[in-house]
Amino acid sequence: MIKVKFAGIQYLGDSGITQTCKEAVIQLIHSGKNIQDVKILTFEETHSKAHALLLTVEYDIQIVIKGGFASGYNGEAPKGYAYVLNLLRNYTDSINEYIVSKSTFERVSNSSLTVKDLEYINSIKPVRPSRWYDSAYLYKECERSIFSEFPLTIPMALLDPRLIQLALDFDKNPDNAIMSAYRKIESIVRERTGLDHESSTKLFAKAFQGDDSILYWGNLDSGESKGRASLFASVFMAYRNNRAHQEPRHNLSDDIREFMLINQLFILESEAVVRYAQE
């Protein structure tokens, strides 16, 4: 009896369910996977085509996105197919389509591709002329908003360490995290400068602005120093004051952008040095 050797690859998504397959591709890209090659595995039916994806990422790791995509008719599966094609073409120029048998496609669905299947796929010629462009073009108007389906998350690797705890609780209460960050940067600047009775724009003006400011950035020309100094007051005037006197807007995109803007203030503060201590 011949023992079948299964391919040691990862399977993502659910066969016949477009949304989970789309989300699998999005999560791979969002997590930083380097998409190096895309093989579209196509099973041609009488009036339509079913599609799965075989992706190669860094270290030659192969990942299968199951057959939740289709073409040849109108519907969610063709739209999802166009979406992932328009998305993936931003990350690699190596996208090719390969015709596979019904049995091979079924093994994709059952997470049971064999080593021989992969050898066969690697041996056959891609479809020429390329026709996946046609599928992508049908829904090209969606390309403008292609990244709007990505998860709205704070890029933790970019955060000042003093904001990490607030960021971990951000999803529960963004408004509280943002207001706490504003209060925190004020407290830090007060402590460093000794300006215990100042707050908001007056605090930052005395701390950073002017040739005799308490805090300053070394090795910067005067224009850049003034720009950095004015950024503190500008952010508070443009965002903090309004937030302090308004009901939360509950717009997660705007909240994350504002939190990252405050993060930049933390980074600038950490780079500033004390010119003299306030008596």
CSV table of C-alpha atoms in Angstrom, one decimal:
chain,number,residue,atom,x,y,z
A,1,MET,CA,0.0,0.0,0.0
A,2,ILE,CA,1.4,3.4,-1.0
A,3,LYS,CA,1.6,5.8,1.8
A,4,VAL,CA,0.4,9.3,0.9
A,5,LYS,CA,2.7,12.1,1.9
A,6,PHE,CA,0.7,15.2,2.8
A,7,ALA,CA,2.2,18.7,2.2
A,8,GLY,CA,3.2,20.4,5.4
A,9,ILE,CA,1.4,23.7,4.7
A,10,GLN,CA,-1.1,25.9,6.6
A,11,TYR,CA,-4.7,26.3,5.5
A,12,LEU,CA,-6.7,29.4,6.2
A,13,GLY,CA,-10.3,30.4,5.4
A,14,ASP,CA,-13.3,28.2,4.8
A,15,SER,CA,-14.2,26.7,1.4
A,16,GLY,CA,-17.3,28.4,-0.1
A,17,ILE,CA,-17.2,31.2,2.4
A,18,THR,CA,-15.8,34.3,0.8
A,19,GLN,CA,-15.6,36.5,3.9
A,20,THR,CA,-13.4,34.2,6.0
A,21,CYS,CA,-11.1,33.8,3.0
A,22,LYS,CA,-10.8,37.6,2.5
A,23,GLU,CA,-10.2,38.0,6.2
A,24,ALA,CA,-7.4,35.4,6.1
A,25,VAL,CA,-5.6,37.4,3.4
A,26,ILE,CA,-6.1,40.7,5.3
A,27,GLN,CA,-4.8,39.2,8.5
A,28,LEU,CA,-1.7,37.8,6.8
A,29,ILE,CA,-0.8,41.2,5.4
A,30,HIS,CA,-1.8,43.1,8.5
A,31,SER,CA,0.5,40.8,10.6
A,32,GLY,CA,3.4,41.7,8.4
A,33,LYS,CA,3.8,38.6,6.3
A,34,ASN,CA,5.9,39.3,3.2
A,35,ILE,CA,3.9,37.9,0.3
A,36,GLN,CA,6.4,36.8,-2.3
A,37,ASP,CA,4.3,34.7,-4.7
A,38,VAL,CA,0.6,34.1,-5.4
A,39,LYS,CA,-0.6,31.0,-7.2
A,40,ILE,CA,-4.3,31.2,-8.1
A,41,LEU,CA,-5.6,27.6,-8.1
A,42,THR,CA,-8.6,27.5,-10.5
A,43,PHE,CA,-11.2,24.7,-11.0
A,44,GLU,CA,-13.2,25.4,-14.1
A,45,GLU,CA,-16.8,24.5,-13.9
A,46,THR,CA,-19.4,24.7,-16.7
A,47,HIS,CA,-20.5,28.3,-16.2
A,48,SER,CA,-18.1,29.6,-13.6
A,49,LYS,CA,-14.7,29.2,-12.1
A,50,ALA,CA,-13.8,28.5,-8.4
A,51,HIS,CA,-10.6,29.9,-7.0
A,52,ALA,CA,-8.3,29.2,-4.1
A,53,LEU,CA,-4.9,30.7,-3.4
A,54,LEU,CA,-1.5,29.2,-2.7
A,55,LEU,CA,0.7,31.9,-1.2
A,56,THR,CA,4.4,31.8,-0.6
A,57,VAL,CA,5.7,34.1,2.2
A,58,GLU,CA,9.2,34.6,3.8
A,59,TYR,CA,11.4,31.5,4.3
A,60,ASP,CA,9.5,29.8,1.5
A,61,ILE,CA,6.6,29.0,3.8
A,62,GLN,CA,3.4,28.2,1.8
A,63,ILE,CA,-0.1,29.0,2.9
A,64,VAL,CA,-3.3,28.0,1.3
A,65,ILE,CA,-6.4,30.3,1.3
A,66,LYS,CA,-9.3,27.9,0.6
A,67,GLY,CA,-11.7,28.2,-2.2
A,68,GLY,CA,-14.0,31.0,-1.2
A,69,PHE,CA,-13.5,32.9,-4.4
A,70,ALA,CA,-15.1,32.6,-7.8
A,71,SER,CA,-15.5,34.3,-11.2
A,72,GLY,CA,-17.8,34.2,-14.2
A,73,TYR,CA,-20.9,35.6,-12.5
A,74,ASN,CA,-22.0,38.4,-10.3
A,75,GLY,CA,-22.0,37.8,-6.5
A,76,GLU,CA,-20.0,38.0,-3.3
A,77,ALA,CA,-17.5,35.4,-4.3
A,78,PRO,CA,-16.4,37.2,-7.5
A,79,LYS,CA,-16.3,40.5,-5.6
A,80,GLY,CA,-14.2,38.9,-2.9
A,81,TYR,CA,-11.9,37.5,-5.6
A,82,ALA,CA,-11.4,40.9,-7.2
A,83,TYR,CA,-10.8,42.4,-3.7
A,84,VAL,CA,-8.0,40.1,-2.8
A,85,LEU,CA,-6.4,40.4,-6.3
A,86,ASN,CA,-6.4,44.1,-6.1
A,87,LEU,CA,-5.0,43.9,-2.5
A,88,LEU,CA,-2.3,41.3,-3.3
A,89,ARG,CA,-1.0,43.1,-6.4
A,90,ASN,CA,0.1,45.9,-4.0
A,91,TYR,CA,2.6,43.5,-2.4
A,92,THR,CA,3.9,41.3,-5.2
A,93,ASP,CA,4.2,41.3,-9.0
A,94,SER,CA,4.3,37.5,-9.0
A,95,ILE,CA,0.7,36.5,-9.4
A,96,ASN,CA,-0.2,33.7,-11.8
A,97,GLU,CA,-3.2,31.4,-12.4
A,98,TYR,CA,-3.1,27.6,-12.7
A,99,ILE,CA,-5.8,25.2,-13.8
A,100,VAL,CA,-6.2,22.3,-11.4
A,101,SER,CA,-8.4,19.2,-11.4
A,102,LYS,CA,-11.6,18.8,-9.4
A,103,SER,CA,-9.9,16.2,-7.2
A,104,THR,CA,-7.0,18.6,-6.4
A,105,PHE,CA,-9.4,21.4,-5.7
A,106,GLU,CA,-11.3,19.1,-3.3
A,107,ARG,CA,-8.1,18.3,-1.5
A,108,VAL,CA,-7.6,22.1,-1.0
A,109,SER,CA,-11.1,22.2,0.5
A,110,ASN,CA,-10.3,19.3,2.8
A,111,SER,CA,-6.9,20.6,3.9
A,112,SER,CA,-5.2,17.5,2.4
A,113,LEU,CA,-3.0,18.6,-0.4
A,114,THR,CA,-0.1,16.1,-1.0
A,115,VAL,CA,3.5,16.6,-1.8
A,116,LYS,CA,2.7,15.3,-5.3
A,117,ASP,CA,-0.1,17.9,-5.7
A,118,LEU,CA,2.5,20.7,-5.0
A,119,GLU,CA,5.0,19.2,-7.3
A,120,TYR,CA,2.3,19.0,-10.0
A,121,ILE,CA,1.2,22.6,-9.5
A,122,ASN,CA,4.9,23.7,-9.7
A,123,SER,CA,5.3,21.8,-13.0
A,124,ILE,CA,2.3,23.1,-15.0
A,125,LYS,CA,2.4,26.3,-16.9
A,126,PRO,CA,0.3,29.3,-15.8
A,127,VAL,CA,-2.7,30.5,-17.8
A,128,ARG,CA,-1.6,32.8,-20.6
A,129,PRO,CA,-2.6,35.4,-21.4
A,130,SER,CA,-3.2,36.3,-17.8
A,131,ARG,CA,-6.9,36.7,-17.2
A,132,TRP,CA,-7.0,37.5,-13.5
A,133,TYR,CA,-6.5,41.1,-14.5
A,134,ASP,CA,-10.0,41.0,-16.0
A,135,SER,CA,-11.5,39.8,-12.7
A,136,ALA,CA,-9.7,42.5,-10.8
A,137,TYR,CA,-10.7,45.2,-13.2
A,138,LEU,CA,-14.4,44.4,-12.9
A,139,TYR,CA,-14.4,45.7,-9.4
A,140,LYS,CA,-11.6,48.2,-9.7
A,141,GLU,CA,-13.7,50.9,-8.2
A,142,CYS,CA,-13.4,49.1,-4.9
A,143,GLU,CA,-9.6,49.5,-5.0
A,144,ARG,CA,-9.7,53.0,-3.6
A,145,SER,CA,-11.2,51.8,-0.3
A,146,ILE,CA,-9.3,48.5,-0.3
A,147,PHE,CA,-7.5,49.1,3.0
A,148,SER,CA,-10.7,50.3,4.8
A,149,GLU,CA,-11.4,46.6,5.7
A,150,PHE,CA,-8.2,46.3,7.6
A,151,PRO,CA,-8.5,46.0,11.4
A,152,LEU,CA,-8.4,49.4,13.3
A,153,THR,CA,-5.6,48.8,15.8
A,154,ILE,CA,-2.9,50.9,17.4
A,155,PRO,CA,0.6,50.1,16.1
A,156,MET,CA,2.1,49.1,19.4
A,157,ALA,CA,5.7,48.9,18.1
A,158,LEU,CA,5.6,52.7,17.5
A,159,LEU,CA,4.3,53.7,21.0
A,160,ASP,CA,6.3,55.6,23.6
A,161,PRO,CA,6.6,53.0,26.5
A,162,ARG,CA,4.7,55.3,28.8
A,163,LEU,CA,1.6,55.0,26.7
A,164,ILE,CA,1.6,51.2,26.5
A,165,GLN,CA,-0.8,50.6,29.4
A,166,LEU,CA,-3.3,53.1,28.1
A,167,ALA,CA,-3.1,51.5,24.7
A,168,LEU,CA,-3.9,48.1,26.1
A,169,ASP,CA,-7.2,49.5,27.5
A,170,PHE,CA,-7.9,51.6,24.4
A,171,ASP,CA,-10.6,49.4,22.9
A,172,LYS,CA,-12.6,49.5,26.1
A,173,ASN,CA,-12.7,53.3,26.4
A,174,PRO,CA,-10.9,55.3,23.7
A,175,ASP,CA,-12.0,58.6,25.1
A,176,ASN,CA,-10.7,57.8,28.6
A,177,ALA,CA,-7.4,56.6,27.2
A,178,ILE,CA,-6.9,59.7,25.1
A,179,MET,CA,-7.8,62.1,28.0
A,180,SER,CA,-5.5,60.2,30.3
A,181,ALA,CA,-2.7,60.6,27.8
A,182,TYR,CA,-3.3,64.3,27.6
A,183,ARG,CA,-3.2,64.6,31.4
A,184,LYS,CA,-0.1,62.4,31.6
A,185,ILE,CA,2.0,64.5,29.2
A,186,GLU,CA,1.0,67.6,31.1
A,187,SER,CA,2.1,66.0,34.4
A,188,ILE,CA,5.4,64.9,32.9
A,189,VAL,CA,6.2,68.3,31.6
A,190,ARG,CA,5.2,70.0,34.9
A,191,GLU,CA,7.4,67.6,36.8
A,192,ARG,CA,10.4,68.2,34.6
A,193,THR,CA,10.0,72.0,34.5
A,194,GLY,CA,8.7,72.8,38.0
A,195,LEU,CA,5.8,74.7,36.5
A,196,ASP,CA,3.4,73.3,39.0
A,197,HIS,CA,0.7,75.8,38.5
A,198,GLU,CA,0.5,75.9,34.7
A,199,SER,CA,-1.5,73.7,32.4
A,200,SER,CA,-2.3,73.2,28.7
A,201,THR,CA,-1.0,75.8,26.2
A,202,LYS,CA,0.5,78.1,28.9
A,203,LEU,CA,2.5,75.2,30.3
A,204,PHE,CA,3.9,74.1,27.0
A,205,ALA,CA,4.7,77.7,25.9
A,206,LYS,CA,6.8,78.3,29.0
A,207,ALA,CA,8.4,74.8,28.8
A,208,PHE,CA,9.4,74.7,25.2
A,209,GLN,CA,9.0,78.1,23.4
A,210,GLY,CA,11.6,80.9,23.2
A,211,ASP,CA,15.3,81.0,23.2
A,212,ASP,CA,15.4,80.7,27.0
A,213,SER,CA,12.9,77.8,27.3
A,214,ILE,CA,13.3,75.3,30.2
A,215,LEU,CA,13.3,72.4,27.8
A,216,TYR,CA,14.9,72.4,24.4
A,217,TRP,CA,16.2,70.1,21.7
A,218,GLY,CA,19.9,70.1,21.0
A,219,ASN,CA,21.4,70.2,17.6
A,220,LEU,CA,18.3,71.6,15.9
A,221,ASP,CA,18.0,74.8,14.0
A,222,SER,CA,15.7,77.4,15.4
A,223,GLY,CA,13.0,76.8,12.9
A,224,GLU,CA,12.7,73.1,13.7
A,225,SER,CA,12.8,73.8,17.4
A,226,LYS,CA,10.0,76.4,17.1
A,227,GLY,CA,8.0,73.9,15.0
A,228,ARG,CA,8.3,71.2,17.7
A,229,ALA,CA,7.5,73.6,20.5
A,230,SER,CA,4.4,74.9,18.8
A,231,LEU,CA,3.2,71.4,18.1
A,232,PHE,CA,2.4,70.8,21.8
A,233,ALA,CA,0.1,73.9,22.0
A,234,SER,CA,-1.4,73.3,18.6
A,235,VAL,CA,-2.4,69.7,19.4
A,236,PHE,CA,-4.0,70.8,22.7
A,237,MET,CA,-5.9,73.7,21.0
A,238,ALA,CA,-7.0,71.6,18.0
A,239,TYR,CA,-8.0,68.4,19.8
A,240,ARG,CA,-7.7,68.2,23.6
A,241,ASN,CA,-9.8,71.3,24.4
A,242,ASN,CA,-12.6,70.2,22.1
A,243,ARG,CA,-12.6,66.7,23.5
A,244,ALA,CA,-12.7,67.9,27.1
A,245,HIS,CA,-15.9,69.8,26.5
A,246,GLN,CA,-17.7,67.5,24.0
A,247,GLU,CA,-19.4,64.1,24.2
A,248,PRO,CA,-17.2,61.3,22.8
A,249,ARG,CA,-17.6,61.0,19.0
A,250,HIS,CA,-17.2,57.2,19.0
A,251,ASN,CA,-15.2,57.3,15.7
A,252,LEU,CA,-12.4,54.7,16.2
A,253,SER,CA,-10.4,55.8,13.2
A,254,ASP,CA,-10.2,59.4,14.5
A,255,ASP,CA,-9.5,58.2,18.0
A,256,ILE,CA,-6.5,56.2,17.0
A,257,ARG,CA,-5.2,59.0,14.9
A,258,GLU,CA,-5.5,61.4,17.8
A,259,PHE,CA,-3.8,58.9,20.2
A,260,MET,CA,-0.9,58.5,17.8
A,261,LEU,CA,-0.6,62.3,17.6
A,262,ILE,CA,-0.3,62.5,21.4
A,263,ASN,CA,2.2,59.7,21.1
A,264,GLN,CA,4.4,61.9,19.0
A,265,LEU,CA,4.3,64.6,21.7
A,266,PHE,CA,5.6,62.0,24.2
A,267,ILE,CA,8.4,61.1,21.8
A,268,LEU,CA,9.3,64.8,21.3
A,269,GLU,CA,9.2,65.3,25.1
A,270,SER,CA,11.5,62.4,25.7
A,271,GLU,CA,14.1,63.9,23.3
A,272,ALA,CA,14.0,67.3,24.9
A,273,VAL,CA,16.6,68.1,27.6
A,274,VAL,CA,16.5,70.5,30.5
A,275,ARG,CA,18.2,73.8,29.9
A,276,TYR,CA,17.7,74.9,33.5
A,277,ALA,CA,15.5,73.9,36.4
A,278,GLN,CA,12.7,76.3,37.4
A,279,GLU,CA,13.2,77.6,40.9
